[in-house]
Coordinates of C-alpha atoms in Angstrom, one line a residue:
Chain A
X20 CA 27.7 206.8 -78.5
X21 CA 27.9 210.5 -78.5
X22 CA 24.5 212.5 -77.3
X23 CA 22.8 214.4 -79.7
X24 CA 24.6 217.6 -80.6
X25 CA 22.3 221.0 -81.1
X26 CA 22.1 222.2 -84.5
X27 CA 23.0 225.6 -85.7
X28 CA 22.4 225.6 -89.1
X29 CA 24.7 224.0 -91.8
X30 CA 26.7 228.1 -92.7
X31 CA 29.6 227.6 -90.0
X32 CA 32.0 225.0 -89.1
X33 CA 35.1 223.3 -87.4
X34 CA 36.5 221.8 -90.3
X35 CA 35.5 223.8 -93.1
X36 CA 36.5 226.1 -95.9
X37 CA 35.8 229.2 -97.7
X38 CA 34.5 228.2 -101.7
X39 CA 34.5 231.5 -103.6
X40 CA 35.2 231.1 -106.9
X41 CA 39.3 230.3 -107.2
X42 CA 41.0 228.8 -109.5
X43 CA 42.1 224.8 -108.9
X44 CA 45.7 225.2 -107.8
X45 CA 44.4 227.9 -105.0
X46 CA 41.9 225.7 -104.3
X47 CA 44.0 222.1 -103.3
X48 CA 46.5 224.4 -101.2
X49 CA 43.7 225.4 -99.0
X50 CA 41.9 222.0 -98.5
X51 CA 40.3 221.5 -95.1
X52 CA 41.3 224.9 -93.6
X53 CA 40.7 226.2 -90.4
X54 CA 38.0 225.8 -87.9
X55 CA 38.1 229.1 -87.0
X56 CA 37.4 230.8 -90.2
X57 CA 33.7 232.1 -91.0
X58 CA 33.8 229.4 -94.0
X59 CA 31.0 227.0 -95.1
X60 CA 32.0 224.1 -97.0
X61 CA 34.5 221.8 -96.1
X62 CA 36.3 219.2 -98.7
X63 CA 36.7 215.4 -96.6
X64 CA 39.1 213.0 -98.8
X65 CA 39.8 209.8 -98.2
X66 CA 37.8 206.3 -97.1
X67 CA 37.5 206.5 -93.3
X68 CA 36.7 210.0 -93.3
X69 CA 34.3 210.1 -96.3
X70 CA 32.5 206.9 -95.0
X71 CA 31.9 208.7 -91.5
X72 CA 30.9 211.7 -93.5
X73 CA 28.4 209.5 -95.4
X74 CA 27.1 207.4 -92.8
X75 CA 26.6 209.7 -89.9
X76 CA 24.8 212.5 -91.7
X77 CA 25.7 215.1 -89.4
X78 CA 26.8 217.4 -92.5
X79 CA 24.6 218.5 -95.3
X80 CA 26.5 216.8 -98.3
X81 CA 26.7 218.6 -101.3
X82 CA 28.4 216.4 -103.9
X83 CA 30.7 213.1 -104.1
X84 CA 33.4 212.9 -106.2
X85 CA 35.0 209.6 -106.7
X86 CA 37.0 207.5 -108.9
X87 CA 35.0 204.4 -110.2
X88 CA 36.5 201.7 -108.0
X89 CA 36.2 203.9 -104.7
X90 CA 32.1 204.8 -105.4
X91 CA 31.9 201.0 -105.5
X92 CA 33.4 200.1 -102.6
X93 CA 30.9 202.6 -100.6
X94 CA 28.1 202.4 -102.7
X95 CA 25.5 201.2 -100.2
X96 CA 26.5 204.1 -98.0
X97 CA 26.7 206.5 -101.2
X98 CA 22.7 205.4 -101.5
X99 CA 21.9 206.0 -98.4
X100 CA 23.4 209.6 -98.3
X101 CA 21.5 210.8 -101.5
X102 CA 24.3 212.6 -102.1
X103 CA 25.3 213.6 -106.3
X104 CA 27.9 211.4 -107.3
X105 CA 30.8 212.7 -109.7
X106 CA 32.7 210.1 -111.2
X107 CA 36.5 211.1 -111.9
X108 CA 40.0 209.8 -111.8
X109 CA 42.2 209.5 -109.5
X110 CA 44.4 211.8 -111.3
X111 CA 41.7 214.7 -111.2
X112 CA 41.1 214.2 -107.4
X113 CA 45.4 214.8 -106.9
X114 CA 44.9 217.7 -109.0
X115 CA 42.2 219.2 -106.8
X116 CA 43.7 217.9 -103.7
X117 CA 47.6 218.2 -104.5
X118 CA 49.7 215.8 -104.6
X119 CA 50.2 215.2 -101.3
X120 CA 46.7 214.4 -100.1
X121 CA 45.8 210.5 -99.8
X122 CA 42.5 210.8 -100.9
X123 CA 41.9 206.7 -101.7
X124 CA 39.9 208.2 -104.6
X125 CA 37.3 210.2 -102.6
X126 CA 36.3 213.6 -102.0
X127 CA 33.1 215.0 -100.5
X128 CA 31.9 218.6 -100.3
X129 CA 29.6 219.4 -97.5
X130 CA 28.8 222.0 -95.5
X131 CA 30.8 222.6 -92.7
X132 CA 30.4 221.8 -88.9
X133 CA 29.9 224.0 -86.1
X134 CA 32.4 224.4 -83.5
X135 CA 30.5 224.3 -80.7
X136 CA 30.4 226.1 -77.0
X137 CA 31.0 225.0 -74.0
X138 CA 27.5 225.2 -72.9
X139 CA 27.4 221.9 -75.4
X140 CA 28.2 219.8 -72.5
X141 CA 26.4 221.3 -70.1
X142 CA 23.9 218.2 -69.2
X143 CA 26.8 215.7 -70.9
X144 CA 27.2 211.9 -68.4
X145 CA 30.1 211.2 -70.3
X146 CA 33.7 212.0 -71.2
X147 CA 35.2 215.0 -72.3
X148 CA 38.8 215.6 -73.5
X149 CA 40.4 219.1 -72.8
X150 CA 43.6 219.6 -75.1
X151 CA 46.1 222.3 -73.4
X152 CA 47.9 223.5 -76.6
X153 CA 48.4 220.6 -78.4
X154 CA 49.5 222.0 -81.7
X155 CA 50.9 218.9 -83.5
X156 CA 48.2 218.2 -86.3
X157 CA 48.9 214.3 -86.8
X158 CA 49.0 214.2 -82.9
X159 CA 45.6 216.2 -82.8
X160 CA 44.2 214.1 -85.6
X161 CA 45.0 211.1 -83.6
X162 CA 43.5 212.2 -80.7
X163 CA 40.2 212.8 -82.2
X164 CA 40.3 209.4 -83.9
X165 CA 40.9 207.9 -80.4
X166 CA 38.4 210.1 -78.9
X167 CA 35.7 208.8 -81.3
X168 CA 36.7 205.0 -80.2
X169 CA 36.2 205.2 -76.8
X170 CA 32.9 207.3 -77.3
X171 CA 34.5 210.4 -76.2
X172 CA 31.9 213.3 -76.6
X173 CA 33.7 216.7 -77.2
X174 CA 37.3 218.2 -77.2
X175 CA 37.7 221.0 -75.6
X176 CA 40.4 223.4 -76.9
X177 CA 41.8 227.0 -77.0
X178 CA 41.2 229.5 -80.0
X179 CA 44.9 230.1 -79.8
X180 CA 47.6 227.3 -79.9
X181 CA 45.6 224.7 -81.9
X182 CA 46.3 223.7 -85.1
X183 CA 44.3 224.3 -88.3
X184 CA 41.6 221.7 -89.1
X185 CA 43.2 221.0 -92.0
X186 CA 44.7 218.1 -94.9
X187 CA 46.9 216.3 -92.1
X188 CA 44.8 216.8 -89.3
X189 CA 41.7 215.5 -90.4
X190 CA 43.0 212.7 -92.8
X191 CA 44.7 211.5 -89.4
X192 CA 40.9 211.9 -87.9
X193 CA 39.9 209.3 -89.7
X194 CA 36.5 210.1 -89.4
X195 CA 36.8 211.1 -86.0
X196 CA 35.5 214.7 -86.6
X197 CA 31.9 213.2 -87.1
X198 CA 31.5 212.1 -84.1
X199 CA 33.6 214.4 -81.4
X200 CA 31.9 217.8 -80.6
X201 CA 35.0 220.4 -81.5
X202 CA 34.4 223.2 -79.0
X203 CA 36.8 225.9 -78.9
X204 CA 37.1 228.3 -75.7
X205 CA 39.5 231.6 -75.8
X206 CA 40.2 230.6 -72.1
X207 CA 41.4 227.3 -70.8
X208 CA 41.2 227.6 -67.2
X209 CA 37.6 229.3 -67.4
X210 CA 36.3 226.4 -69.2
X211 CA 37.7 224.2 -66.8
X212 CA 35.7 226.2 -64.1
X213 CA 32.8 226.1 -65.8
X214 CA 33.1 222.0 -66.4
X215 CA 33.2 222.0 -62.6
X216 CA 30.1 224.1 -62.4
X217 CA 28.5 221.3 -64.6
X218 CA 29.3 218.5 -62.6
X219 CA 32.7 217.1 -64.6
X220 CA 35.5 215.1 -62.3
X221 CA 38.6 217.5 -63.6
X222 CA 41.4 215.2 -64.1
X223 CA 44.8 216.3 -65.2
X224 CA 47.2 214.0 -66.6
X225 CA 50.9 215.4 -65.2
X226 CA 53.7 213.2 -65.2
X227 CA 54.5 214.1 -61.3
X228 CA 50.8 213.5 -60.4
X229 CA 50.7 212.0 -57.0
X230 CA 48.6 208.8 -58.2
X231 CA 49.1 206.6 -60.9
X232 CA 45.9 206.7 -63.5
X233 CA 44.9 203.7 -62.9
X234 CA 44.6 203.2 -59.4
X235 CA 42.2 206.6 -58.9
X236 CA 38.3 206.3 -58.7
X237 CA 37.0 208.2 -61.5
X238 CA 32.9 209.0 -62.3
X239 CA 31.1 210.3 -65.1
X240 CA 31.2 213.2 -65.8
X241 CA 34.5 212.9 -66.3
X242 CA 37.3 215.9 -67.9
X243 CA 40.3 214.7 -69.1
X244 CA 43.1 217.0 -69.6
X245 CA 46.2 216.8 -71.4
X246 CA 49.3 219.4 -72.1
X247 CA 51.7 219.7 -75.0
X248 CA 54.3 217.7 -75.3
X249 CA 57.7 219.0 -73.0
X250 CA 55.2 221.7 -71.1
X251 CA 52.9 219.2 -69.8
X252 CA 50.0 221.5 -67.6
X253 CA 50.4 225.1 -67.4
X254 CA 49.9 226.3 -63.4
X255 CA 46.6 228.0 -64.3
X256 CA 45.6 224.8 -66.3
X257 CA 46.8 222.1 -63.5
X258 CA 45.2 224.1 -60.6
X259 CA 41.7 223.9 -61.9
X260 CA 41.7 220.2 -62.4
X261 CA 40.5 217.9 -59.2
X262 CA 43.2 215.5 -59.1
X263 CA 46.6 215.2 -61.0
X264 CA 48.0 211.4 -62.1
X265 CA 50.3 210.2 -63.8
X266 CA 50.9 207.3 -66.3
X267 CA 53.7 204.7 -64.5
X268 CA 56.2 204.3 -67.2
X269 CA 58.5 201.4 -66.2
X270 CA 61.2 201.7 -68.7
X271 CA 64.1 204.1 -69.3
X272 CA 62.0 206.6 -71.3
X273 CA 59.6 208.4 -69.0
X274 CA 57.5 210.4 -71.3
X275 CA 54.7 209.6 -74.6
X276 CA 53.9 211.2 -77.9
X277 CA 50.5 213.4 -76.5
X278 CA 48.7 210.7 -78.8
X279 CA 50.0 208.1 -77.7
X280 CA 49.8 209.2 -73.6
X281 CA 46.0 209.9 -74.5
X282 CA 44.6 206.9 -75.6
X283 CA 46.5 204.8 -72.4
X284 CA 44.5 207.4 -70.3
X285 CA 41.3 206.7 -72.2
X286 CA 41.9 203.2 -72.4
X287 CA 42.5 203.2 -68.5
X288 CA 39.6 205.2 -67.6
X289 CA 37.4 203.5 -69.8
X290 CA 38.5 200.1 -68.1
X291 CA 37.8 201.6 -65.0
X292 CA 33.9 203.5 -65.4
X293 CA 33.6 200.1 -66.7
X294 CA 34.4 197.9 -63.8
X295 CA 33.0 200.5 -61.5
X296 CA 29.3 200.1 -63.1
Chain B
X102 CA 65.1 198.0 -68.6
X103 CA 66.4 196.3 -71.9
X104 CA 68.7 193.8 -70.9
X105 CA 72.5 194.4 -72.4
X106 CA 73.2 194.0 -76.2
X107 CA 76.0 192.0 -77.9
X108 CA 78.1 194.1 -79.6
X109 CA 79.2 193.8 -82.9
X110 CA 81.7 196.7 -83.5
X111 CA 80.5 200.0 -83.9
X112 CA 80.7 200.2 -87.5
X113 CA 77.1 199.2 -88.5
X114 CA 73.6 200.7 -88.1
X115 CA 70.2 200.8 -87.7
X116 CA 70.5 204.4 -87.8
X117 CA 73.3 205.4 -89.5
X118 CA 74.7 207.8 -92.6
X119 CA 77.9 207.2 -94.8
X120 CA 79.6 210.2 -94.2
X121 CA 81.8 210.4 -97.1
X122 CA 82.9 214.3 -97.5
X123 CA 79.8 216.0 -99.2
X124 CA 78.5 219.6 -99.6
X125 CA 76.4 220.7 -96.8
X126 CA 73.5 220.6 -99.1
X127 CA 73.6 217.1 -100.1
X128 CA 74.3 216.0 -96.5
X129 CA 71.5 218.1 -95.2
X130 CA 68.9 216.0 -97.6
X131 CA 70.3 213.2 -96.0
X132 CA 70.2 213.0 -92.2
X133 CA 69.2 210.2 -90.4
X134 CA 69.7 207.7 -94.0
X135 CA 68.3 203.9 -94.3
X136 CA 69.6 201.8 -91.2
X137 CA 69.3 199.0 -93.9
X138 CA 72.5 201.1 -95.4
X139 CA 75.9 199.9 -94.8
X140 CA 76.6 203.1 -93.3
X141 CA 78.8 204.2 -90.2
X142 CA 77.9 207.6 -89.2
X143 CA 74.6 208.5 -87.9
X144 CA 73.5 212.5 -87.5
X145 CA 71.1 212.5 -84.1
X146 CA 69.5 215.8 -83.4
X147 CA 66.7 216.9 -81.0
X148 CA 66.7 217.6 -77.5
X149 CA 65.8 214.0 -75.9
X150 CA 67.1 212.0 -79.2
X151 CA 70.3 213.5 -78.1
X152 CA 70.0 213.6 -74.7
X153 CA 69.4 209.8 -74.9
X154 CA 72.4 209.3 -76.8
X155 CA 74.7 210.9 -74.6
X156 CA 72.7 209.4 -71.5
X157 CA 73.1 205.8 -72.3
X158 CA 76.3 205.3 -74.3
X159 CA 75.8 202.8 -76.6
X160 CA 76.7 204.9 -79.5
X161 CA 80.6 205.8 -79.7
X162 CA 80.3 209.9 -80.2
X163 CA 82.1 211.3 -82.0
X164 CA 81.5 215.2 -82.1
X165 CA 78.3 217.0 -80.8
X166 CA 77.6 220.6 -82.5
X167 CA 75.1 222.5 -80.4
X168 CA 74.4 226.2 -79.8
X169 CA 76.0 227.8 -76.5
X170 CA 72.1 227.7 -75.2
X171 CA 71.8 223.9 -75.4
X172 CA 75.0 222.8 -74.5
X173 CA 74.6 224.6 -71.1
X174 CA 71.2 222.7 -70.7
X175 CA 73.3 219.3 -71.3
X176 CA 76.4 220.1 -70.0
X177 CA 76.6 217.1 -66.9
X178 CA 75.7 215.1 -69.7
X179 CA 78.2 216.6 -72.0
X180 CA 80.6 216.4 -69.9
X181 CA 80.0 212.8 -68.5
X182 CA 79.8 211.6 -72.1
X183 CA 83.5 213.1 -72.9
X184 CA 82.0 214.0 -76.5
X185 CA 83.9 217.1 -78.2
X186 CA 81.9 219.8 -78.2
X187 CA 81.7 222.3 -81.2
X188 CA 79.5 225.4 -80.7
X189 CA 77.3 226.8 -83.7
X190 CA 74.7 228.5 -84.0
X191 CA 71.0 227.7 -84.6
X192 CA 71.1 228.7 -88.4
X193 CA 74.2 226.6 -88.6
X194 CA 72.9 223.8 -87.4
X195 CA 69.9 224.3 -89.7
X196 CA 71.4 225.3 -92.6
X197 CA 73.4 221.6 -92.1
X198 CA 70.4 219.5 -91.2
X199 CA 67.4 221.6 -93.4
X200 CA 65.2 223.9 -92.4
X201 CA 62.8 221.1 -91.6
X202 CA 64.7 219.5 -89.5
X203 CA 64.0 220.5 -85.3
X204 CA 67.2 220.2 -84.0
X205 CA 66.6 222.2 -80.9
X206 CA 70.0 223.8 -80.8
X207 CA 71.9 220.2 -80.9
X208 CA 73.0 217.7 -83.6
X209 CA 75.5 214.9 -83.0
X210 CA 77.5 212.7 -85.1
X211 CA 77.6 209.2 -83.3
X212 CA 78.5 205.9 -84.8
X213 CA 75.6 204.1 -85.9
X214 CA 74.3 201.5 -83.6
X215 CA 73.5 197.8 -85.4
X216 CA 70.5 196.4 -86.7
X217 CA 70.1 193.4 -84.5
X218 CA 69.2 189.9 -85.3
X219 CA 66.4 187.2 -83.9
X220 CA 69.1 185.5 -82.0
X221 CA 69.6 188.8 -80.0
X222 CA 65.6 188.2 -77.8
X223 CA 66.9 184.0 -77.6
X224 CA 67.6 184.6 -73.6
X225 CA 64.5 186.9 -72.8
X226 CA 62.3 187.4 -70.3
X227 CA 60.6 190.3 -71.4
X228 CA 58.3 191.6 -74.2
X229 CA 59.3 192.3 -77.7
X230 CA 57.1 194.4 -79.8
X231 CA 56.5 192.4 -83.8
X232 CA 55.7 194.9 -86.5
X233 CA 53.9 193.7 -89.6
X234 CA 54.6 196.4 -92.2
X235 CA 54.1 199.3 -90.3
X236 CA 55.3 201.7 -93.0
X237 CA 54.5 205.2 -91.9
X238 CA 57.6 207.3 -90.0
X239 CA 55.2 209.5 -87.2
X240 CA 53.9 206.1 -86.0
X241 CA 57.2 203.6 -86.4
X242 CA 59.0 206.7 -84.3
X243 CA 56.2 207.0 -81.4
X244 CA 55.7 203.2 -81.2
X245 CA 59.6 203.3 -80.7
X246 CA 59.1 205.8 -77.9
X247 CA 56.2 204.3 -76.3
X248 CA 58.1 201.2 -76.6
X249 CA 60.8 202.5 -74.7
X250 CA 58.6 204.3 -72.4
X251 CA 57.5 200.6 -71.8
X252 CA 61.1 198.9 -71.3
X253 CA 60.1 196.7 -74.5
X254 CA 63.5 195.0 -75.6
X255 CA 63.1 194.6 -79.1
X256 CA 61.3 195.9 -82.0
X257 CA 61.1 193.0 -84.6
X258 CA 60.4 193.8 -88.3
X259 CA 60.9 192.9 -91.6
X260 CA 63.9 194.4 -94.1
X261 CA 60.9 195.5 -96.5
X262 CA 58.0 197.2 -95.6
X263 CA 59.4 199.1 -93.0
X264 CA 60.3 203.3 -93.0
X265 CA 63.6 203.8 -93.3
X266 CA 64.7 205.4 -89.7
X267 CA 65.4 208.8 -91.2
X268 CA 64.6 212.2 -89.7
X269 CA 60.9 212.2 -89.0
X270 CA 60.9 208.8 -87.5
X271 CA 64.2 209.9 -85.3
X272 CA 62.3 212.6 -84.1
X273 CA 59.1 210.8 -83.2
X274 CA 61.4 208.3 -81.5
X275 CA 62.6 210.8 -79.0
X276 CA 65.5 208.7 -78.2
X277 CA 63.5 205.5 -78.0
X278 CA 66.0 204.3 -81.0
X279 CA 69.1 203.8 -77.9
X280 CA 66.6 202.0 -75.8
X281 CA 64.9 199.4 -78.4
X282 CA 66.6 197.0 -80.2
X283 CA 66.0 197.0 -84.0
X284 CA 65.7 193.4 -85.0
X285 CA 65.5 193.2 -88.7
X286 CA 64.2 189.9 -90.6
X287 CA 63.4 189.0 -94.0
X288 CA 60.7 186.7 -93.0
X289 CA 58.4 187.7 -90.5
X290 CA 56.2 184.3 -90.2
X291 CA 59.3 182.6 -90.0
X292 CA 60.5 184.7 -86.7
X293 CA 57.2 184.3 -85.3
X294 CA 58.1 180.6 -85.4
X295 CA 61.5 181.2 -83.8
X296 CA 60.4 183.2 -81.0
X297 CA 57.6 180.4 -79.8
X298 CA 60.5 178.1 -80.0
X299 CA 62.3 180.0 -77.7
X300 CA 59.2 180.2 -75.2
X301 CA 57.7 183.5 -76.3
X302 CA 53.9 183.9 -75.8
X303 CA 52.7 185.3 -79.4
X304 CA 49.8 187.9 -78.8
X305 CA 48.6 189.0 -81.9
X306 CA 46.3 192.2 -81.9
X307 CA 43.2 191.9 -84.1
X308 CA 40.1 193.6 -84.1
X309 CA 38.3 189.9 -84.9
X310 CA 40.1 188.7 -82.1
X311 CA 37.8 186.2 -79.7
X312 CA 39.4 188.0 -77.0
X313 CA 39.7 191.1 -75.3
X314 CA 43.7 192.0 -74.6
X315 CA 42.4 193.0 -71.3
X316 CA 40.8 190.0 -70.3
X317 CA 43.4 187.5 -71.2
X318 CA 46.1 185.5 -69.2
X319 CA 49.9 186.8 -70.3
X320 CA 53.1 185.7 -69.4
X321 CA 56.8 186.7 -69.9
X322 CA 58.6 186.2 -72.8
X323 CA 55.6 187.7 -74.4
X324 CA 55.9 189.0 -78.2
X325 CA 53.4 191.6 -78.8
X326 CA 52.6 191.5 -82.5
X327 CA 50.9 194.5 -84.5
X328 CA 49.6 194.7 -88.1
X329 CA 49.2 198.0 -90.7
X330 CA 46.2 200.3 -90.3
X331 CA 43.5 198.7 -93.0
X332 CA 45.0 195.6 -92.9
X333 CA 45.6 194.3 -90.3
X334 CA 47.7 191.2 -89.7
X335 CA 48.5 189.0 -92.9
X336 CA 47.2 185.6 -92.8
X337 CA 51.0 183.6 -92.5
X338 CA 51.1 186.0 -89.1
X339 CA 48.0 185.6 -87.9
X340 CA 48.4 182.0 -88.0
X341 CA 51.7 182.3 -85.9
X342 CA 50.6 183.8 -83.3
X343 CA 49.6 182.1 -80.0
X344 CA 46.4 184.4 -79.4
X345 CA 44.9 186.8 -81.1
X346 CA 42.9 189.6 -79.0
X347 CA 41.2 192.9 -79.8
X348 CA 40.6 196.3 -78.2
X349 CA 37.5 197.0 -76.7
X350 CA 36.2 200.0 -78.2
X351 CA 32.8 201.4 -77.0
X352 CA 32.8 204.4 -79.5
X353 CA 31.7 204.6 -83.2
X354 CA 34.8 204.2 -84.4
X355 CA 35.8 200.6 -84.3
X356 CA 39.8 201.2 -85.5
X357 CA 42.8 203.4 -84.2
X358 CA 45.9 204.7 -85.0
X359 CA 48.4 202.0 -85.2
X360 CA 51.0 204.1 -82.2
X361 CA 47.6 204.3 -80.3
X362 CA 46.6 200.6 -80.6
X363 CA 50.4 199.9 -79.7
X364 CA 50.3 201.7 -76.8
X365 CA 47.1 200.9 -75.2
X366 CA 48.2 197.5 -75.8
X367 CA 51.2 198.0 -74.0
X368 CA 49.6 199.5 -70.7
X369 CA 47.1 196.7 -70.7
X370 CA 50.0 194.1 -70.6
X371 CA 51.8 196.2 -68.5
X372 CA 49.0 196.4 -66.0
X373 CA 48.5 192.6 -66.5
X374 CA 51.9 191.6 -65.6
X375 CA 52.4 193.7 -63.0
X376 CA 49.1 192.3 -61.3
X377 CA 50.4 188.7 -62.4
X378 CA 53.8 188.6 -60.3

């Protein structure tokens, strides 16, 4: 499970966005916006994410809207939240959303998260993911959804070359946002440096790394770092981690999908903490 | 690496496009059309999509349009491939394809490869990846890649219930598409039952599984076999599988992206083999 995170008061966030008063259609084209912008509420659609919402309590929720059928289906958790429930229709929820957004008939209001510092992980046993501009938002999304699965305690990314926390990225989440510390540094290799400082095993994944994943000793702390897609590592990146490896691809195709590289690497080094206890 | 296909003529698809004369407009809307068509042209673009299909030749080629830029970066393949080459540039190729489309600066028109039957995996020794109405393009394409990136043989599926292999899922393929066969069936219990008749071990992937993938015995011909996100596989498949086995996941969140289920479970049979011969 994740440590505690420190709390900074419910006014900023990592997946929020800005509610003045607008009118509807403004409003659905700027669900979930960015992390980055000094907003305060955040609007989470659809059942994994809402339920996580609900169940974890890490937000301050400020009202439910659902459609009869989906309040049903959570209503223990609904309960438990004390959250203000708003009956509507489905219909109503695509008009606020837009049409695109699969909302399975929920949306919550809350107050936003923090993005948090790097500080966050100072004292941190566990394992931290470090994103080195990933900008694809169903790839990021997956990632965090993956990170929250194997326990993963905070992703570490840049200001710049991220995507927004936004519709795609966070229905792809799946709830993963509620448990993964977001923490957003302006520079990459600093961070890096600093995770050193603390203690963290810095390991790069980089398809010419001299060892395969799976056969290195690895201990908690533990970094992970992955590049974009086609990039892989930049130098300033790769030379701050401890050891590069690589994932041993036996067939004719010798690169993943980030995601999809990502959760092999978290499923590997999971395996192996594991078997090292 | 996949063992040879039969060949059945180059006029079908799994990927294909009629290319009767159209307007560029209504040929841009439809690039990359249903493999379930009976089509005979297929539009490839992307930088390793094509690179693949000039690579490993199992696509007659028939033109390749690319800007001056990306045919120099291909040009040993170009050449090898004895494709004629038409140089355009970048706002040509988009203007052709939509502005959606990333073509990277190369599109090709190749004769569509075949949807392949059951018959095809009747000699293997490998694995084969079973899809139970995986619907959504991002994942069908990176399971594809990871598939390839895996040397996975086939990809087995049913007619309905699967994404048509257009655009987005080209993309996410990044060439994966002339690695994998695409084995279409109408009845997806029923080819359960015909690969244990020809010796396939049928590992089903359930979260309820008694098992965990990583602790179990596998052998060769294995069929991996992978249900939709929520859920999960139906009954008729469940019961036609040899095993059934779950991911350990120590985190909060007890599900994952159906690409990033795929390929962990990949790496751990992989692994498993590998440690097995």
């Amino acid at each position: 499970m994740p440590k505690q995170r420190r709390s900074r008061g419910p006014d900023r966030d990592r997946g929020g966005k800005r509610e003045a008063p607008q009118k509807p259609r403004q409003r659905a084209r700027q669900a979930h916006t960015d992390w980055r912008a000094d907003s305060n509420l955040a609007l989470i659609y659809g059942f994994h994410s809402v339920r996580e919402a609900l169940r974890t309590g890490r937000r301050q929720l400020v009202r439910l809207h659902a459609t009869k059928e989906a309040a049903e289906r959570l209503s223990s958790e609904i309960a438990a939240a004390h959250v203000p429930l708003n009956i509507m229709s489905a219909q109503e929820l695509s008009a606020r959303l837009g049409a695109q957004a699969v909302h399975q008939g929920l949306l919550v209001e809350a107050n936003a998260l923090e993005a948090g510092d790097i500080s966050d992980v100072a004292e941190s046993r566990g394992t931290v993911l470090v994103l080195d501009q990933v900008t694809d938002p169903h790839n990021f999304g997956a990632i965090l959804r993956t990170a929250a699965a194997f326990g993963v305690e905070a992703l570490i990314t840049t200001h710049r070359h991220s995507p927004e926390v936004s519709g795609v990225l966070v229905k792809a989440a799946s709830g993963g946002l509620e448990h993964v510390q977001l923490i957003n540094v302006t520079n990459l290799a600093r961070a890096l440096h600093t995770l050193g400082d603390y203690g963290f095993y810095r390991v790069g994944l980089d398809s010419e790394g001299p060892a395969p994943l799976d056969s290195l000793p690895v201990s908690t702390p533990l970094a992970l770092v992955l590049g974009a897609e086609g990039h892989g590592l930049r130098r300033l990146t790769r030379e701050k981690c401890d050891v590069l490896a690589r994932l041993d691809l036996p067939g004719p195709i010798k690169s993943l999908n980030v995601s999809n590289a990502c959760a092999i690497a978290l499923a590997l080094v999971t395996r192996a903490l594991k078997s090292a206890e």
